[in-house]
Amino acid sequence: MDDLRHRPIGKRPDTIRFEGRILYLLDDAELVGAQLHDGADLDPTPDLRERLRDQISTDEITPAYICYFYDETLGEFPYLGLRCTNAATGEKEAPVERGSVKDGGFVCSVAGKRRGKGSSREQSPYAELMAGIRIVVGESIERIYNENCQNLGILTTTDFSILGRIRAGEEIPLSVFTEGKDEITRQIIEYGGLFEFNLARLQGKATVPPARSVAGGPGSDAATRPMTVAEKIFASHWVVDAANDVLGVPAVEPGEAGFFRTDIRFSHEYVTPMSAIFFEEKVGVDAKVRDPDGILFFRDHLTFLHKAMSQERIEMGLLDVANQLEVKQREFSEKQGIRLYGEQKGHVMGSEAICHSKILEDYAEPGMLIIGSDSHTPHAGAIGCVAFGVGTTAIFNSWVTKDVRARIPASFKVHITGTPKPGVTAKDYMLEILRHPYIRDGHAIGQIIEYAGPAVKALSVDERATMTNMAAEVGAFTGIVAADGKTVDYLVAERGMDRARAEALVEGMQSDPGAEYVKVIEIDASAIEPMAALPGDPGNGVYIEELEQDPVRIEIAYAGSCTAGKKEDMDMYARVLREAEEQGLKIHPDVECFIQCGSIEVREYCREKGYLDLFTRMGAEWIEPGCGACINAGPGITRGADQVSVSSQNRNFPGRSGPGQLYLVSPYSVAASAVCGYVTRWEPGKQFEPITPHRLVTVDP
């Protein structure tokens, strides 16, 4: 720390000139290729803007296999997963090749709505940075991706007039990029990144404004304002005086920016190695992290990669590259004395747990503030804590400071009433929410989604976790459910916590009457039918009955992931499969069915309940804990574009689980589809109707 307090640090110049070309990410494969390979420079006309690709996910900027790299090599790979339409054939193509962006001399990259949605992987903006991109433009930009850009020093804007100024070679004031930003974000941009700003903060050169509730003057009445449960947690974790460990302010309100003390910081093998490299390069090879007991590492994303990687990529050396992620994380963990949930020992293959599963099972408590290196970190919000995903730079900075910067987001509420029909689950609620115009049109980006109402109160903690987990698909900052009696029961039953302590933790972890929400969405659970999200986006929700008139045949059914690998999810799979078994059925002959749990604890629960034997008898393949097919890194992925799969995971962006067509459904529906051979729903007591198989079925004499 003494060394950091004396390092030279300065701000960027007041004006910047961008020397380089502008790359337009269009839904036109030919025009994208012309820019990359023919040197074409396009005019930013209104027609061109209409043709920009919307909804470009980080899976498309850097597909999962690209993230095996964690250094400047990433500069060879941005946009390799970008899917664009071939105007002549109408088919989707991937026009970007390795090295083509870096070789093209581009300094600016332009896209449409919801740029950078999905995974929180900082490899995406880092790949852009290493390819020469210094400014990204989008009609709207996702919160985590935007913060990752800022933390790395990439400038971001939604102002398209900047394009003409870049083309003209103008000196552009830095204030163009800081205008309207909170005080902390402005300084991060001015200093060129989060670590550089933190150096300035340690040296007293950068200022952190106090909360309005303690600052006096205009807005000082904020101390008495009613707060949401999330705002209460932010208020209690506000860092007032880092040097003297003073935390907490009377109240906060949306728009305020500060640093917040974390209770838990975790990362997995996709992120830990890059964070470790940053830490060693910028802090020191022999430096020690702050409070290692509050840090957790997980080996959960790539445990089954060798079962999913193509022979071609193995021969390219990518499996060896990916295995180095595990090595680097393990070595850094041992050096720093940090708890690592690694691979299971012995002959059983798999992880000890998926990070989100373990955080909820063993660590999260009501009122905590948790950060993790994954967009699905909000999973833990199911018991009334603020848990949100951050990028590599934010994780590595938290190892130094134990805090995280945030701007208090506005909150919106989804209020669900009514009694759901049999077979309707929290996943169906989420697919209904995701197709709501407020979410589809990007209004929820960066906000906190609070789930409330009688139908939410009726859900178990496991089902609530499905909803908070999928706040990532909403594009929200995080998702949260107020703590209540079910939270207490969960902590007592699952953790063995003393009931009095659990009740004390829950006390006050509810939103105040009169708390402010920018939007309240009312949903009647009784009007919802079992749903499926059509391939390409979780927001493409339809009622499954609309698909059953012309059945969508499937070849793969994947039941699992952090979203759907919990105990109650296993209850759902087992309920459907047991009913099918009673009708003399098994997994459909045309279907490969995989069931994967989120932790060893869930596996043992399945063993005790007899589910493992049931799944085997029915013809499903059991997979030990891990992320797997959900990130194109395990059994259950499609191998060809013509394959169709159905899954209870959280997202189905192009290429997410292989090149095929992926339908998202609930745990009940994925099990029913596996039995019937097409995308279908489950109705209790109703006869299953399997489709005629393509494959020959051999009957034992």
XYZ file of C-alpha atoms in Angstrom:
701
model
C 0.000 0.000 0.000
C 2.881 2.382 0.726
C 4.202 1.784 -2.774
C 0.789 2.488 -4.300
C 0.486 5.730 -2.348
C 3.677 7.085 -3.927
C 3.385 5.968 -7.548
C 3.152 8.756 -10.144
C -0.364 9.088 -11.537
C -1.892 11.645 -13.866
C -5.022 12.354 -15.861
C -5.660 12.028 -19.572
C -5.342 15.112 -21.793
C -8.400 17.376 -21.936
C -8.838 16.623 -25.643
C -8.352 13.464 -27.671
C -7.916 12.832 -31.389
C -8.776 9.354 -32.635
C -6.600 8.207 -35.503
C -8.087 5.189 -37.202
C -11.115 3.755 -38.932
C -14.691 3.190 -37.770
C -16.119 -0.344 -37.839
C -19.890 -0.658 -38.165
C -21.267 -3.934 -36.804
C -24.169 -4.438 -39.199
C -26.732 -7.114 -39.878
C -25.194 -7.412 -43.335
C -22.410 -9.958 -43.709
C -21.215 -8.518 -47.028
C -20.819 -4.965 -45.711
C -19.066 -6.161 -42.548
C -16.698 -8.204 -44.706
C -16.089 -5.248 -47.039
C -14.946 -3.129 -44.094
C -12.665 -5.844 -42.762
C -11.174 -7.237 -45.958
C -11.622 -4.611 -48.691
C -10.822 -1.444 -46.771
C -14.322 -0.021 -47.255
C -15.135 3.002 -45.088
C -18.881 3.527 -44.748
C -20.798 6.780 -44.402
C -22.863 7.015 -41.177
C -26.179 7.591 -42.959
C -29.603 7.067 -41.321
C -30.004 3.954 -43.489
C -26.722 2.536 -42.199
C -27.770 3.186 -38.628
C -31.001 1.265 -39.242
C -28.925 -1.731 -40.316
C -26.770 -1.878 -37.169
C -26.876 -5.157 -35.265
C -28.887 -4.945 -32.061
C -28.562 -7.209 -29.034
C -24.893 -8.074 -29.614
C -23.967 -10.213 -26.631
C -20.533 -10.696 -25.152
C -20.845 -14.299 -26.374
C -20.660 -12.856 -29.881
C -17.850 -10.403 -29.116
C -15.719 -13.144 -27.571
C -17.212 -16.665 -27.798
C -16.514 -18.855 -24.783
C -13.517 -20.615 -26.356
C -11.836 -17.249 -26.972
C -11.911 -16.599 -23.230
C -9.367 -19.360 -22.675
C -6.875 -16.603 -23.479
C -6.362 -13.937 -20.832
C -3.624 -11.682 -22.178
C -2.984 -9.430 -25.194
C -3.569 -12.430 -27.488
C -7.268 -11.628 -27.121
C -6.692 -8.769 -29.568
C -6.750 -11.328 -32.389
C -10.337 -12.336 -31.681
C -12.993 -9.610 -31.186
C -16.367 -10.253 -32.875
C -15.545 -13.794 -34.013
C -19.004 -14.880 -32.885
C -20.854 -11.998 -34.558
C -23.774 -13.331 -36.607
C -24.889 -11.277 -39.624
C -27.377 -11.908 -42.407
C -26.234 -12.791 -45.914
C -28.486 -10.558 -48.009
C -28.439 -12.955 -50.952
C -29.336 -16.154 -49.093
C -30.988 -14.867 -45.950
C -28.742 -17.165 -43.913
C -26.706 -16.109 -40.888
C -22.923 -15.930 -41.274
C -19.913 -15.066 -39.119
C -17.920 -12.660 -41.332
C -15.189 -11.725 -38.827
C -11.955 -13.721 -38.959
C -9.044 -13.960 -36.575
C -6.901 -10.827 -36.743
C -9.155 -8.988 -39.201
C -10.209 -6.269 -36.744
C -6.696 -5.687 -35.456
C -5.270 -5.651 -38.987
C -7.976 -3.260 -40.187
C -6.718 -0.275 -38.224
C -10.028 0.371 -36.482
C -10.208 2.749 -33.545
C -13.983 2.883 -33.102
C -16.694 0.204 -33.147
C -20.398 0.978 -33.598
C -23.472 -1.149 -32.805
C -27.207 -0.765 -32.107
C -29.345 -1.412 -29.027
C -28.216 -3.361 -25.936
C -24.584 -3.635 -26.932
C -22.647 -6.040 -24.691
C -25.598 -7.881 -23.142
C -25.165 -11.217 -21.417
C -22.028 -12.503 -19.726
C -19.925 -10.125 -17.631
C -16.713 -11.382 -19.250
C -14.189 -8.547 -19.431
C -12.366 -10.491 -22.120
C -14.820 -8.853 -24.540
C -13.804 -5.202 -24.112
C -10.207 -6.258 -23.435
C -10.150 -8.058 -26.813
C -11.474 -4.876 -28.427
C -8.862 -2.777 -26.631
C -6.023 -5.086 -27.669
C -7.306 -4.949 -31.278
C -6.982 -1.155 -31.284
C -10.528 -0.112 -30.391
C -10.461 2.980 -28.166
C -14.102 4.039 -28.341
C -17.311 2.023 -28.574
C -20.625 3.481 -29.678
C -24.073 1.984 -29.239
C -27.669 3.114 -29.125
C -27.742 1.582 -25.653
C -24.955 -0.164 -23.774
C -25.344 -2.826 -21.092
C -24.298 -1.908 -17.564
C -21.529 -4.453 -16.849
C -20.015 -4.215 -20.326
C -20.058 -0.404 -20.102
C -18.357 -0.448 -16.701
C -15.771 -2.936 -17.936
C -14.951 -0.598 -20.820
C -14.571 2.348 -18.454
C -12.471 0.308 -16.028
C -10.088 -0.647 -18.850
C -9.913 2.876 -20.275
C -12.131 2.402 -23.352
C -14.392 5.378 -23.964
C -18.108 4.736 -24.479
C -20.964 6.845 -25.801
C -24.504 6.650 -27.158
C -23.998 9.939 -29.057
C -23.736 9.063 -32.756
C -22.665 12.601 -33.698
C -19.223 11.632 -32.413
C -18.703 9.551 -35.564
C -18.479 12.578 -37.843
C -15.973 14.228 -35.522
C -13.772 11.119 -35.512
C -13.879 10.956 -39.324
C -12.934 14.634 -39.515
C -9.919 14.082 -37.244
C -11.159 16.631 -34.714
C -9.722 17.138 -31.270
C -12.634 15.951 -29.144
C -12.968 17.214 -25.570
C -12.807 14.466 -22.969
C -15.823 16.140 -21.375
C -17.944 14.715 -24.200
C -17.487 11.309 -22.568
C -17.824 12.453 -18.953
C -20.865 14.695 -19.355
C -23.767 13.472 -17.239
C -21.648 10.907 -15.415
C -21.487 10.694 -11.657
C -18.431 12.117 -9.934
C -16.663 8.772 -9.551
C -17.270 7.568 -13.107
C -16.129 10.941 -14.435
C -12.828 10.615 -12.612
C -12.352 6.984 -13.660
C -12.670 8.144 -17.272
C -10.320 11.075 -16.671
C -7.656 8.906 -15.048
C -7.959 6.268 -17.766
C -9.258 3.328 -15.741
C -10.398 2.022 -12.374
C -6.995 1.027 -11.030
C -5.501 4.379 -11.991
C -8.390 6.144 -10.266
C -7.905 4.029 -7.135
C -4.238 5.043 -7.079
C -5.345 8.653 -7.188
C -7.893 7.937 -4.454
C -5.224 6.396 -2.214
C -3.039 9.440 -2.825
C -5.812 11.928 -2.078
C -5.847 13.276 -5.648
C -9.272 11.877 -6.470
C -12.347 12.713 -4.455
C -15.335 10.601 -3.520
C -18.411 12.713 -2.789
C -20.268 12.012 0.466
C -23.794 10.638 0.470
C -26.472 13.308 0.251
C -27.952 12.104 3.528
C -24.822 13.250 5.386
C -23.607 16.073 3.149
C -26.165 18.699 4.198
C -27.489 21.351 1.861
C -29.686 20.458 -1.130
C -30.946 16.935 -0.874
C -30.025 16.523 2.787
C -33.612 15.475 3.529
C -32.596 12.221 1.834
C -31.840 10.910 5.336
C -35.551 10.450 5.967
C -36.648 9.049 2.593
C -38.285 5.606 2.463
C -35.917 3.075 0.871
C -36.146 -0.150 -1.050
C -34.472 -3.182 0.510
C -31.589 -2.847 -1.966
C -31.094 0.813 -1.080
C -30.969 -0.092 2.613
C -28.142 -2.525 1.915
C -26.208 0.006 -0.145
C -26.634 2.576 2.653
C -25.241 0.212 5.306
C -22.216 -0.645 3.125
C -21.304 2.876 1.985
C -17.579 3.488 2.646
C -17.469 6.769 4.564
C -13.809 6.594 5.610
C -11.776 3.748 4.115
C -8.677 4.499 6.175
C -10.565 4.176 9.466
C -13.031 1.534 8.306
C -16.078 3.747 8.804
C -19.135 2.391 6.999
C -22.777 3.320 6.639
C -24.934 6.353 5.951
C -28.531 7.076 6.975
C -29.907 6.708 3.460
C -29.079 6.640 -0.229
C -31.054 7.426 -3.358
C -30.748 6.518 -7.044
C -27.995 8.312 -8.926
C -25.614 8.612 -5.968
C -22.195 7.097 -6.562
C -19.822 5.746 -3.989
C -17.639 2.877 -2.923
C -19.236 0.026 -1.007
C -17.661 -2.505 1.322
C -18.107 -6.042 0.082
C -18.948 -8.991 2.316
C -17.975 -11.593 -0.293
C -15.864 -11.369 -3.465
C -15.740 -14.395 -5.737
C -14.462 -15.334 -9.170
C -14.147 -18.402 -11.358
C -11.425 -19.752 -13.626
C -12.541 -17.690 -16.620
C -11.757 -14.486 -14.681
C -9.368 -15.222 -11.809
C -6.282 -15.705 -14.037
C -6.720 -12.388 -15.852
C -7.387 -10.651 -12.520
C -4.252 -12.295 -11.104
C -2.198 -11.091 -14.076
C -3.507 -7.541 -13.605
C -2.806 -7.762 -9.855
C 0.754 -8.987 -10.322
C 1.535 -6.483 -13.076
C -0.001 -3.423 -11.417
C 0.343 -4.140 -7.694
C 3.274 -6.528 -7.487
C 4.218 -10.181 -7.891
C 4.724 -10.609 -4.158
C 1.860 -8.370 -3.046
C -0.887 -9.847 -0.859
C -4.622 -9.444 -1.353
C -6.631 -7.741 1.354
C -8.735 -10.025 3.572
C -8.291 -13.353 1.755
C -10.963 -14.910 3.988
C -13.572 -12.794 2.206
C -12.521 -14.074 -1.241
C -13.601 -17.327 -2.916
C -12.402 -18.963 -6.134
C -14.267 -21.565 -8.175
C -13.253 -24.100 -10.784
C -16.720 -24.597 -12.274
C -16.918 -23.342 -15.861
C -14.544 -25.600 -17.766
C -14.464 -28.883 -15.849
C -16.119 -30.777 -18.708
C -14.579 -28.851 -21.578
C -12.700 -31.853 -22.969
C -16.058 -33.568 -23.539
C -17.380 -30.688 -25.622
C -14.385 -29.307 -27.509
C -14.106 -30.342 -31.135
C -11.100 -32.310 -32.311
C -10.176 -29.423 -34.580
C -9.907 -27.019 -31.640
C -8.039 -29.575 -29.572
C -5.507 -29.881 -32.397
C -5.269 -26.063 -32.437
C -4.020 -26.321 -28.840
C -7.072 -24.632 -27.308
C -7.641 -27.361 -24.723
C -4.086 -26.886 -23.458
C -4.659 -23.118 -23.335
C -7.910 -23.604 -21.402
C -6.266 -25.941 -18.901
C -3.801 -23.201 -18.035
C -6.693 -21.206 -16.580
C -7.127 -23.852 -13.901
C -3.385 -23.938 -13.224
C -3.062 -20.162 -12.872
C -6.087 -19.913 -10.570
C -4.886 -22.784 -8.367
C -1.363 -21.394 -8.060
C -2.632 -17.913 -7.199
C -5.080 -19.401 -4.690
C -2.309 -21.316 -2.915
C 0.010 -18.313 -2.922
C -2.634 -16.005 -1.470
C -4.317 -18.458 0.931
C -7.719 -18.147 -0.747
C -10.397 -20.871 -0.531
C -10.745 -22.631 -3.881
C -13.732 -24.804 -4.720
C -11.988 -26.966 -7.270
C -12.499 -30.260 -9.015
C -13.685 -33.328 -7.160
C -10.979 -35.737 -6.147
C -10.784 -39.357 -7.200
C -12.509 -41.088 -10.111
C -15.592 -38.829 -10.101
C -15.317 -35.981 -12.592
C -16.875 -32.619 -11.888
C -16.638 -29.459 -9.822
C -17.370 -29.151 -6.156
C -19.986 -26.545 -6.996
C -21.076 -23.847 -9.425
C -20.142 -20.541 -7.845
C -23.692 -19.135 -7.622
C -25.020 -22.359 -6.137
C -22.401 -22.473 -3.406
C -22.707 -18.779 -2.514
C -26.434 -19.211 -1.882
C -26.069 -22.594 -0.177
C -23.346 -21.668 2.296
C -22.379 -17.987 2.337
C -24.987 -15.374 1.415
C -27.008 -13.795 4.221
C -29.802 -11.212 4.207
C -28.337 -7.714 4.116
C -25.001 -8.704 2.559
C -23.326 -7.026 -0.407
C -21.698 -9.586 -2.707
C -19.775 -9.198 -5.950
C -18.844 -11.966 -8.361
C -17.185 -12.371 -11.718
C -20.331 -13.583 -13.441
C -23.484 -11.911 -14.665
C -25.583 -14.454 -12.741
C -24.200 -13.368 -9.370
C -27.714 -11.985 -8.513
C -28.685 -15.624 -7.830
C -28.015 -14.932 -4.129
C -30.518 -12.066 -4.106
C -33.167 -14.711 -3.407
C -32.609 -14.286 0.336
C -32.532 -10.497 0.470
C -28.969 -9.502 -0.288
C -27.496 -7.284 -2.998
C -25.362 -9.474 -5.250
C -24.140 -8.267 -8.623
C -21.694 -9.167 -11.341
C -18.558 -7.198 -12.079
C -15.670 -7.537 -14.471
C -12.064 -8.570 -14.139
C -10.720 -5.125 -13.262
C -13.322 -4.569 -10.552
C -12.532 -7.978 -9.028
C -8.801 -7.359 -8.996
C -9.296 -3.875 -7.508
C -11.464 -5.351 -4.763
C -8.537 -7.562 -3.777
C -6.665 -4.346 -3.015
C -9.414 -2.193 -1.480
C -12.141 -4.668 -0.405
C -14.700 -2.309 -1.899
C -16.468 -1.846 -5.198
C -17.667 1.285 -6.931
C -21.307 1.590 -7.875
C -23.886 4.166 -8.773
C -27.124 3.470 -6.921
C -29.494 2.207 -9.605
C -33.158 3.035 -9.855
C -35.434 0.156 -8.881
C -38.460 -1.252 -10.626
C -40.844 -3.767 -9.181
C -42.446 -6.834 -10.696
C -45.543 -7.505 -8.614
C -46.991 -10.964 -9.223
C -50.432 -11.898 -7.945
C -52.734 -14.841 -8.460
C -52.350 -18.587 -8.151
C -50.308 -20.313 -10.868
C -51.725 -23.248 -12.790
C -50.211 -26.678 -12.121
C -46.901 -26.990 -13.969
C -46.206 -23.230 -14.071
C -42.925 -22.316 -12.392
C -40.671 -19.365 -11.610
C -38.954 -19.968 -14.972
C -42.273 -19.383 -16.724
C -42.694 -16.163 -14.737
C -39.277 -15.064 -15.981
C -39.953 -15.863 -19.631
C -43.163 -13.833 -19.332
C -41.264 -10.935 -17.732
C -38.515 -11.056 -20.350
C -40.940 -10.529 -23.207
C -42.502 -7.477 -21.546
C -41.886 -4.335 -23.652
C -40.205 -2.577 -20.717
C -37.495 -5.234 -20.754
C -37.428 -5.995 -24.485
C -36.966 -2.312 -25.339
C -34.051 -1.939 -22.934
C -35.663 0.316 -20.308
C -34.602 -2.002 -17.478
C -30.890 -1.913 -18.309
C -28.862 -1.186 -15.197
C -31.865 -1.020 -12.871
C -32.626 -3.190 -9.861
C -35.530 -5.576 -10.341
C -37.377 -6.335 -7.130
C -39.728 -9.302 -7.290
C -42.727 -8.991 -4.988
C -46.359 -9.908 -4.535
C -48.270 -12.905 -3.169
C -47.119 -15.258 -5.935
C -43.456 -14.465 -5.206
C -43.968 -14.868 -1.460
C -45.415 -18.305 -2.178
C -42.216 -19.418 -3.937
C -39.462 -21.376 -2.231
C -35.995 -19.857 -1.974
C -34.814 -22.141 -4.794
C -37.545 -20.822 -7.089
C -36.849 -17.236 -6.043
C -33.219 -17.851 -7.005
C -34.320 -18.755 -10.533
C -35.813 -15.274 -10.806
C -32.958 -13.327 -9.230
C -30.456 -15.345 -11.285
C -32.193 -14.308 -14.493
C -32.003 -10.628 -13.636
C -28.933 -10.961 -15.868
C -31.186 -11.707 -18.852
C -33.303 -8.674 -17.970
C -30.152 -6.568 -18.263
C -30.732 -5.439 -14.694
C -28.068 -4.395 -12.198
C -29.319 -7.121 -9.894
C -32.459 -8.893 -8.765
C -33.711 -9.176 -5.217
C -36.542 -10.643 -3.159
C -37.181 -9.193 0.296
C -36.266 -11.516 3.149
C -39.165 -13.129 5.026
C -40.200 -16.182 6.997
C -39.252 -18.511 4.144
C -35.778 -17.001 4.229
C -35.554 -17.828 7.923
C -36.731 -21.395 7.309
C -34.159 -21.786 4.526
C -31.264 -20.579 6.688
C -32.293 -22.893 9.514
C -32.922 -25.967 7.339
C -30.071 -25.595 4.835
C -27.380 -23.958 6.981
C -28.286 -25.211 10.429
C -28.394 -21.573 11.519
C -29.851 -20.716 14.895
C -33.407 -19.500 14.277
C -32.973 -16.423 16.461
C -29.934 -15.351 14.439
C -31.761 -15.967 11.158
C -34.707 -13.892 12.340
C -32.350 -11.079 13.361
C -30.755 -11.079 9.895
C -34.167 -10.860 8.232
C -35.322 -8.002 10.458
C -35.711 -4.831 8.368
C -34.687 -6.469 5.089
C -37.892 -5.412 3.373
C -38.700 -2.304 1.363
C -40.267 0.607 3.209
C -43.837 1.671 2.471
C -43.565 4.547 0.034
C -40.226 3.417 -1.436
C -39.725 4.755 -4.961
C -39.892 2.614 -8.108
C -39.506 3.953 -11.620
C -41.888 1.284 -12.881
C -44.245 -1.292 -11.431
C -45.139 -4.233 -13.666
C -48.229 -6.160 -12.622
C -48.448 -9.826 -13.599
C -51.254 -12.276 -12.930
C -49.709 -15.703 -12.343
C -53.014 -17.416 -13.063
C -52.917 -16.113 -16.659
C -49.499 -17.609 -17.422
C -49.136 -20.884 -19.275
C -45.916 -22.963 -19.492
C -43.585 -21.033 -21.769
C -40.671 -21.462 -24.142
C -38.211 -18.869 -25.419
C -37.594 -19.333 -29.126
C -33.959 -19.671 -30.249
C -31.786 -16.573 -30.212
C -32.883 -14.658 -27.121
C -34.528 -15.359 -23.741
C -36.986 -12.558 -24.554
C -38.525 -14.560 -27.414
C -41.155 -16.073 -25.143
C -44.266 -17.887 -26.386
C -46.730 -20.242 -24.760
C -45.676 -23.810 -25.467
C -49.182 -24.697 -26.606
C -48.533 -22.446 -29.623
C -45.691 -24.786 -30.644
C -47.536 -28.045 -30.101
C -49.738 -27.621 -33.186
C -46.638 -28.155 -35.324
C -44.304 -30.049 -32.957
C -40.675 -28.925 -32.764
C -38.683 -32.155 -32.673
C -35.600 -32.167 -30.455
C -32.409 -34.178 -30.314
C -31.026 -32.901 -27.005
C -32.595 -32.077 -23.641
C -30.296 -30.407 -21.117
C -31.593 -30.051 -17.558
C -29.316 -28.078 -15.294
C -27.026 -25.035 -14.998
C -26.894 -22.626 -12.068
C -30.456 -21.557 -12.877
C -31.941 -25.036 -12.849
C -29.551 -27.298 -10.955
C -30.965 -26.688 -7.476
C -32.740 -29.161 -5.200
C -36.226 -28.078 -6.192
C -35.319 -28.260 -9.874
C -34.283 -31.876 -9.297
C -37.654 -32.476 -7.617
C -39.326 -31.230 -10.805
C -37.306 -33.423 -13.157
C -37.952 -36.418 -10.919
C -41.689 -35.756 -10.653
C -42.125 -35.717 -14.431
C -39.848 -38.692 -15.099
C -41.438 -40.795 -12.360
C -44.859 -40.124 -13.844
C -43.544 -41.086 -17.295
C -42.065 -44.271 -15.873
C -45.434 -45.175 -14.380
C -46.839 -44.895 -17.913
C -44.193 -47.300 -19.206
C -42.111 -44.652 -20.941
C -38.462 -43.629 -20.977
C -36.453 -40.804 -22.503
C -37.481 -40.605 -26.158
C -35.292 -42.732 -28.481
C -34.398 -39.658 -30.586
C -33.292 -37.615 -27.586
C -30.081 -37.421 -25.585
C -31.023 -36.215 -22.122
C -28.513 -34.774 -19.665
C -29.210 -33.792 -16.060
C -26.584 -31.730 -14.255
C -26.676 -30.424 -10.706
C -25.208 -27.272 -9.209
C -23.233 -28.712 -6.291
C -22.182 -31.850 -4.465
C -24.873 -31.065 -1.885
C -27.548 -31.249 -4.571
C -26.107 -34.523 -5.875
C -26.264 -36.074 -2.427
C -29.824 -34.821 -2.056
C -30.658 -36.630 -5.305
C -28.973 -39.778 -4.074
C -30.959 -39.729 -0.813
C -34.217 -39.175 -2.702
C -33.532 -41.997 -5.147
C -33.410 -39.604 -8.086
C -30.062 -40.814 -9.404
C -31.431 -44.323 -9.903
C -34.613 -42.931 -11.446
C -32.717 -40.769 -13.916
C -30.555 -43.714 -14.947
C -33.538 -46.062 -15.385
C -35.242 -43.485 -17.559
C -32.233 -43.185 -19.883
C -30.911 -39.768 -18.803
C -27.180 -39.195 -18.362
C -26.277 -37.762 -14.964
C -23.524 -35.130 -14.955
C -21.619 -34.008 -11.879
C -21.670 -30.308 -10.858
C -20.397 -27.740 -13.338
C -21.518 -25.151 -15.855
C -21.171 -27.328 -18.954
C -23.560 -27.006 -21.862
C -24.841 -23.618 -20.732
C -21.534 -22.086 -21.863
C -20.782 -24.497 -24.713
C -18.351 -26.402 -22.499
C -19.876 -29.746 -21.632
C -22.281 -32.534 -22.590
C -25.579 -31.268 -23.913
C -24.334 -28.883 -26.598
C -25.477 -29.065 -30.206
C -22.901 -30.092 -32.806
C -24.547 -28.772 -35.949
C -26.719 -25.840 -36.998
C -29.630 -28.166 -37.816
C -29.768 -29.730 -34.337
C -32.506 -28.639 -31.938
C -32.187 -28.701 -28.173
C -34.358 -27.734 -25.243
C -32.954 -26.572 -21.925
C -33.851 -25.186 -18.513
C -30.751 -22.939 -18.480
C -30.906 -19.149 -18.464
C -29.987 -17.888 -21.938
C -29.981 -19.004 -25.552
C -27.985 -16.376 -27.419
C -26.554 -17.523 -30.771
C -23.709 -19.978 -30.191
C -24.284 -20.083 -26.450
C -24.686 -23.864 -26.355
C -23.399 -24.833 -29.762
C -24.434 -23.880 -33.295
C -27.936 -25.380 -33.132
C -31.369 -24.047 -32.208
C -31.972 -23.817 -28.455
C -35.398 -23.449 -26.794
C -35.549 -22.328 -23.149
C -38.206 -23.874 -20.905
C -38.881 -24.728 -17.262
C -37.558 -27.845 -15.484
C -40.977 -29.491 -15.831
C -41.074 -28.774 -19.555
C -37.528 -29.912 -20.321
C -38.245 -33.288 -18.690
C -41.567 -33.659 -20.520
C -39.910 -32.708 -23.819
C -37.189 -35.308 -23.243
C -39.851 -37.998 -22.871
C -42.029 -36.873 -25.790
C -39.294 -35.988 -28.290
C -40.526 -32.451 -29.001
C -40.906 -29.147 -27.152
C -43.890 -29.670 -24.886
C -45.259 -28.902 -21.439
C -46.095 -31.135 -18.525
C -49.557 -31.344 -17.041
C -49.963 -33.386 -13.846
C -51.748 -36.666 -14.443
C -52.022 -36.199 -18.203
C -50.899 -38.970 -20.538
C -47.610 -38.284 -22.316
C -47.803 -38.329 -26.118
C -44.353 -39.204 -27.531
C -43.794 -38.433 -31.185
C -43.036 -41.297 -33.580
C -39.275 -41.879 -33.347
C -36.912 -41.550 -36.279
C -34.541 -44.066 -34.726
C -35.298 -47.773 -34.616
C -36.190 -49.021 -31.165
C -34.965 -52.509 -30.279
C -37.285 -54.433 -27.992
C -35.751 -57.195 -25.886
C -37.474 -60.578 -26.464
